[in-house]
GROMACS .gro file of C-alpha atoms in nm:
model
  253
    1MET     CA    1   8.668   4.274  10.217
    2VAL     CA    2   8.777   3.984  10.189
    3ALA     CA    3   8.389   3.844  10.207
    4LEU     CA    4   8.255   4.067   9.888
    5VAL     CA    5   8.595   3.853   9.725
    6LEU     CA    6   8.485   3.572   9.837
    7MET     CA    7   8.140   3.576   9.740
    8GLU     CA    8   8.250   3.647   9.348
    9TRP     CA    9   8.427   3.337   9.360
   10ALA     CA   10   8.120   3.085   9.498
   11ILE     CA   11   7.848   3.252   9.299
   12GLY     CA   12   8.109   3.318   8.971
   13TRP     CA   13   8.226   2.942   8.989
   14ILE     CA   14   7.870   2.861   8.994
   15GLY     CA   15   7.722   2.994   8.769
   16ALA     CA   16   8.011   2.942   8.520
   17ALA     CA   17   8.026   2.574   8.617
   18ALA     CA   18   7.611   2.547   8.507
   19TRP     CA   19   7.650   2.759   8.208
   20SER     CA   20   7.911   2.442   8.106
   21GLN     CA   21   7.682   2.194   8.252
   22SER     CA   22   7.400   2.295   7.987
   23TRP     CA   23   7.628   2.192   7.696
   24LYS     CA   24   7.575   1.843   7.835
   25VAL     CA   25   7.948   1.732   7.674
   26ILE     CA   26   8.124   1.738   8.038
   27THR     CA   27   8.133   1.389   8.211
   28ARG     CA   28   7.964   1.474   8.555
   29GLY     CA   29   8.285   1.399   8.793
   30HIS     CA   30   8.365   1.732   8.708
   31PHE     CA   31   8.051   1.938   8.769
   32ARG     CA   32   8.078   1.693   9.126
   33ILE     CA   33   8.417   1.890   9.160
   34SER     CA   34   8.377   2.219   9.094
   35ALA     CA   35   8.069   2.219   9.319
   36TRP     CA   36   8.227   2.109   9.656
   37GLY     CA   37   8.496   2.372   9.605
   38ALA     CA   38   8.221   2.669   9.514
   39LEU     CA   39   8.008   2.516   9.895
   40SER     CA   40   8.341   2.564  10.072
   41LEU     CA   41   8.370   2.919   9.908
   42SER     CA   42   8.013   2.982   9.911
   43LEU     CA   43   8.008   2.902  10.337
   44LEU     CA   44   8.323   3.091  10.368
   45GLY     CA   45   8.220   3.391  10.207
   46SER     CA   46   7.827   3.413  10.273
   47LEU     CA   47   7.962   3.373  10.729
   48ALA     CA   48   8.194   3.646  10.625
   49LEU     CA   49   7.933   3.861  10.492
   50ARG     CA   50   7.655   3.794  10.796
   51GLY     CA   51   7.962   3.891  11.012
   52THR     CA   52   7.993   4.209  10.857
   53SER     CA   53   7.682   4.274  10.687
   54SER     CA   54   7.435   4.521  10.905
   55SER     CA   55   7.102   4.391  10.621
   56ARG     CA   56   6.862   4.113  10.716
   57VAL     CA   57   6.817   4.140  10.316
   58THR     CA   58   7.117   4.074  10.294
   59ASP     CA   59   7.206   3.800  10.572
   60ASP     CA   60   6.875   3.637  10.436
   61LEU     CA   61   7.019   3.659  10.086
   62ALA     CA   62   7.324   3.494  10.177
   63LEU     CA   63   7.175   3.235  10.400
   64LEU     CA   64   6.978   3.116  10.159
   65PHE     CA   65   7.249   3.136   9.883
   66GLU     CA   66   7.419   2.821  10.086
   67ILE     CA   67   7.165   2.628  10.103
   68CYS     CA   68   7.098   2.693   9.675
   69ALA     CA   69   7.467   2.557   9.653
   70LEU     CA   70   7.451   2.305   9.898
   71LEU     CA   71   7.176   2.159   9.668
   72PHE     CA   72   7.428   2.228   9.320
   73ALA     CA   73   7.636   1.999   9.486
   74VAL     CA   74   7.388   1.761   9.595
   75VAL     CA   75   7.229   1.737   9.181
   76GLN     CA   76   7.523   1.623   9.080
   77TYR     CA   77   7.479   1.275   9.186
   78LEU     CA   78   7.212   1.273   9.024
   79ARG     CA   79   7.135   1.150   8.631
   80SER     CA   80   7.021   1.439   8.482
   81ASP     CA   81   7.272   1.758   8.389
   82ALA     CA   82   6.908   1.954   8.366
   83ALA     CA   83   6.902   1.951   8.749
   84GLY     CA   84   7.277   2.105   8.815
   85VAL     CA   85   7.183   2.334   8.567
   86VAL     CA   86   6.854   2.476   8.722
   87THR     CA   87   7.035   2.505   9.088
   88GLY     CA   88   7.350   2.651   8.976
   89ALA     CA   89   7.119   2.909   8.793
   90ALA     CA   90   6.900   2.917   9.129
   91ALA     CA   91   7.250   2.936   9.287
   92THR     CA   92   7.379   3.244   9.089
   93VAL     CA   93   7.109   3.495   9.049
   94VAL     CA   94   7.028   3.466   9.491
   95GLY     CA   95   7.394   3.483   9.496
   96LEU     CA   96   7.406   3.832   9.312
   97ALA     CA   97   7.102   3.931   9.486
   98ALA     CA   98   7.315   3.902   9.789
   99LEU     CA   99   7.554   4.080   9.642
  100ILE     CA  100   7.340   4.397   9.445
  101ALA     CA  101   7.216   4.372   9.804
  102ALA     CA  102   7.561   4.424  10.002
  103ALA     CA  103   7.656   4.710   9.748
  104ASN     CA  104   7.420   4.945   9.947
  105SER     CA  105   7.611   4.920  10.265
  106ILE     CA  106   7.926   5.076  10.017
  107GLY     CA  107   7.980   5.391  10.091
  108GLY     CA  108   8.099   5.643   9.886
  109TRP     CA  109   7.995   5.479   9.541
  110PRO     CA  110   7.631   5.451   9.407
  111GLN     CA  111   7.456   5.108   9.428
  112TYR     CA  112   7.425   4.970   9.047
  113LEU     CA  113   7.749   5.107   8.993
  114ALA     CA  114   7.852   4.842   9.290
  115ALA     CA  115   7.690   4.634   9.193
  116VAL     CA  116   7.854   4.631   8.829
  117GLU     CA  117   8.155   4.634   8.967
  118LEU     CA  118   8.095   4.324   9.140
  119THR     CA  119   7.899   4.131   8.927
  120ALA     CA  120   8.219   4.221   8.710
  121GLY     CA  121   8.489   4.090   8.917
  122ALA     CA  122   8.189   3.706   8.983
  123MET     CA  123   8.195   3.692   8.624
  124LEU     CA  124   8.606   3.649   8.601
  125LEU     CA  125   8.650   3.495   8.897
  126GLY     CA  126   8.417   3.231   8.812
  127ALA     CA  127   8.563   3.236   8.394
  128VAL     CA  128   8.919   3.179   8.490
  129THR     CA  129   8.813   2.936   8.788
  130ASN     CA  130   8.644   2.701   8.529
  131GLY     CA  131   8.843   2.718   8.280
  132MET     CA  132   9.137   2.656   8.535
  133MET     CA  133   8.936   2.343   8.649
  134LEU     CA  134   8.780   2.232   8.243
  135GLY     CA  135   9.139   2.171   8.159
  136HIS     CA  136   9.254   1.977   8.371
  137TRP     CA  137   8.943   1.786   8.343
  138TYR     CA  138   9.085   1.645   7.957
  139LEU     CA  139   9.278   1.491   8.116
  140ASN     CA  140   9.032   1.282   8.193
  141GLN     CA  141   8.777   1.222   7.950
  142PRO     CA  142   8.987   1.233   7.665
  143GLY     CA  143   8.776   1.301   7.364
  144LEU     CA  144   8.618   1.622   7.521
  145LYS     CA  145   8.670   1.903   7.229
  146PRO     CA  146   8.841   2.165   7.253
  147TRP     CA  147   8.574   2.459   7.189
  148ALA     CA  148   8.431   2.359   7.538
  149LEU     CA  149   8.747   2.532   7.711
  150ALA     CA  150   8.729   2.787   7.426
  151ARG     CA  151   8.384   2.920   7.501
  152LEU     CA  152   8.528   2.928   7.920
  153THR     CA  153   8.782   3.137   7.779
  154ASN     CA  154   8.616   3.391   7.520
  155LEU     CA  155   8.422   3.478   7.890
  156ALA     CA  156   8.707   3.547   8.074
  157VAL     CA  157   8.817   3.783   7.778
  158LEU     CA  158   8.493   3.920   7.794
  159ALA     CA  159   8.486   3.979   8.194
  160THR     CA  160   8.861   4.102   8.149
  161ALA     CA  161   8.763   4.340   7.948
  162ALA     CA  162   8.426   4.473   8.162
  163SER     CA  163   8.626   4.456   8.469
  164ALA     CA  164   8.883   4.654   8.271
  165LEU     CA  165   8.625   4.908   8.158
  166LEU     CA  166   8.412   4.979   8.504
  167GLY     CA  167   8.769   4.999   8.680
  168VAL     CA  168   8.849   5.291   8.464
  169ALA     CA  169   8.507   5.483   8.436
  170ALA     CA  170   8.543   5.386   8.862
  171VAL     CA  171   8.885   5.543   8.807
  172ARG     CA  172   8.808   5.852   9.075
  173LEU     CA  173   8.643   5.706   9.279
  174LEU     CA  174   8.867   5.369   9.298
  175ALA     CA  175   9.228   5.640   9.268
  176GLY     CA  176   9.087   5.889   9.565
  177ALA     CA  177   9.025   5.544   9.862
  178THR     CA  178   9.117   5.610  10.114
  179THR     CA  179   9.441   5.458  10.262
  180THR     CA  180   9.637   5.731  10.542
  181GLY     CA  181   9.827   5.584  10.750
  182ALA     CA  182   9.783   5.217  10.648
  183ALA     CA  183   9.857   4.971  10.308
  184LEU     CA  184   9.593   4.708  10.348
  185GLY     CA  185   9.578   4.754  10.694
  186LEU     CA  186   9.932   4.702  10.753
  187PRO     CA  187  10.029   5.039  10.982
  188GLY     CA  188  10.342   5.242  10.909
  189PHE     CA  189  10.316   5.281  10.566
  190GLY     CA  190  10.282   5.663  10.530
  191GLN     CA  191  10.017   5.905  10.355
  192SER     CA  192   9.700   5.783  10.084
  193PHE     CA  193   9.859   5.493   9.823
  194GLY     CA  194   9.503   5.512   9.620
  195VAL     CA  195   9.686   5.631   9.311
  196GLY     CA  196   9.978   5.355   9.324
  197PHE     CA  197   9.762   5.093   9.436
  198PHE     CA  198   9.503   5.172   9.081
  199ALA     CA  199   9.798   5.146   8.873
  200VAL     CA  200   9.932   4.852   9.038
  201TRP     CA  201   9.537   4.670   8.990
  202ALA     CA  202   9.570   4.819   8.635
  203GLY     CA  203   9.858   4.618   8.524
  204LEU     CA  204   9.707   4.267   8.671
  205VAL     CA  205   9.427   4.250   8.504
  206ILE     CA  206   9.608   4.395   8.145
  207PHE     CA  207   9.874   4.101   8.273
  208THR     CA  208   9.587   3.892   8.347
  209GLY     CA  209   9.359   3.989   8.020
  210ALA     CA  210   9.689   3.906   7.815
  211VAL     CA  211   9.753   3.505   7.922
  212VAL     CA  212   9.379   3.447   7.887
  213LEU     CA  213   9.478   3.558   7.532
  214GLY     CA  214   9.796   3.331   7.516
  215ALA     CA  215   9.509   3.020   7.690
  216ARG     CA  216   9.291   3.091   7.355
  217ARG     CA  217   9.579   3.091   7.115
  218CYS     CA  218   9.727   2.785   7.320
  219ILE     CA  219   9.336   2.640   7.262
  220GLN     CA  220   9.343   2.717   6.884
  221ILE     CA  221   9.632   2.472   6.867
  222ARG     CA  222   9.452   2.222   7.031
  223SER     CA  223   9.766   2.231   7.333
  224ILE     CA  224   9.527   2.165   7.612
  225GLN     CA  225   9.711   2.113   7.885
  226SER     CA  226   9.920   2.508   7.827
  227ALA     CA  227   9.601   2.700   7.832
  228THR     CA  228   9.574   2.504   8.149
  229GLY     CA  229   9.879   2.624   8.291
  230LEU     CA  230   9.798   3.026   8.180
  231TYR     CA  231   9.526   2.962   8.335
  232TYR     CA  232   9.708   2.854   8.656
  233VAL     CA  233   9.846   3.216   8.611
  234ALA     CA  234   9.502   3.387   8.527
  235LEU     CA  235   9.360   3.294   8.810
  236LEU     CA  236   9.637   3.373   9.027
  237THR     CA  237   9.642   3.791   8.879
  238ALA     CA  238   9.236   3.823   8.879
  239GLY     CA  239   9.258   3.715   9.217
  240VAL     CA  240   9.520   3.948   9.361
  241ALA     CA  241   9.377   4.194   9.147
  242GLU     CA  242   8.939   4.140   9.291
  243PHE     CA  243   9.087   4.170   9.697
  244LEU     CA  244   9.278   4.522   9.556
  245VAL     CA  245   8.989   4.678   9.398
  246ARG     CA  246   8.793   4.607   9.660
  247TYR     CA  247   8.979   4.694   9.905
  248LEU     CA  248   9.038   4.990   9.712
  249MET     CA  249   8.613   5.044   9.685
  250VAL     CA  250   8.575   4.932  10.054
  251HIS     CA  251   8.761   5.270  10.090
  252ALA     CA  252   8.637   5.529   9.835
  253ALA     CA  253   8.667   5.813   9.971
   0.00000   0.00000   0.00000
């Protein structure tokens, strides 16, 4: 569960950062900070995934993702944004391939549905993380136009909606997860909490969507720092929602 979320987070962070770097309007310092932060997550996620995986393909792809994430950080010190866009895109593709391979080992789930669920989670975490990071960067780059953060916010809205719809589509699997005798691994909580956990997850996703929409409204009135504050909340609720839904996912009956 932890390995999947860390991988999602790192992949989404790099993918959204590479996308925004392709606009060529954000100065390099922002991408250096994001690249090194995402690299840290990629190392943790990849090591955790390789420690729990029984597939050689998954292990190899996770290792390759680490290498691509490192390259994404290193090329931020070159003069061209193109190198960052290319290496970031490559890291995203390789990382998603590792997630798809890992999805094959999640019992009780069709691989295609598990892969789409993980991809949507990566997009959500990547969008809200990059939104928060870029919101802060406006203090270092005063001339940066609001449309840059607005684009990431639109991605966050889309990712939240996709996560919500996929969760509803997989309600039988998620709400029917086996959690007998434990809640999040802690003993003594009685019988299955699958339905309750699903309801909490749904509430978190809906709240995340409302917060992101609020951030979009702040951007429209050029209140960038207000939007950034809302992104802190969105990152917290989206992160908790992802951990919760992955817990249900790996404990599917």
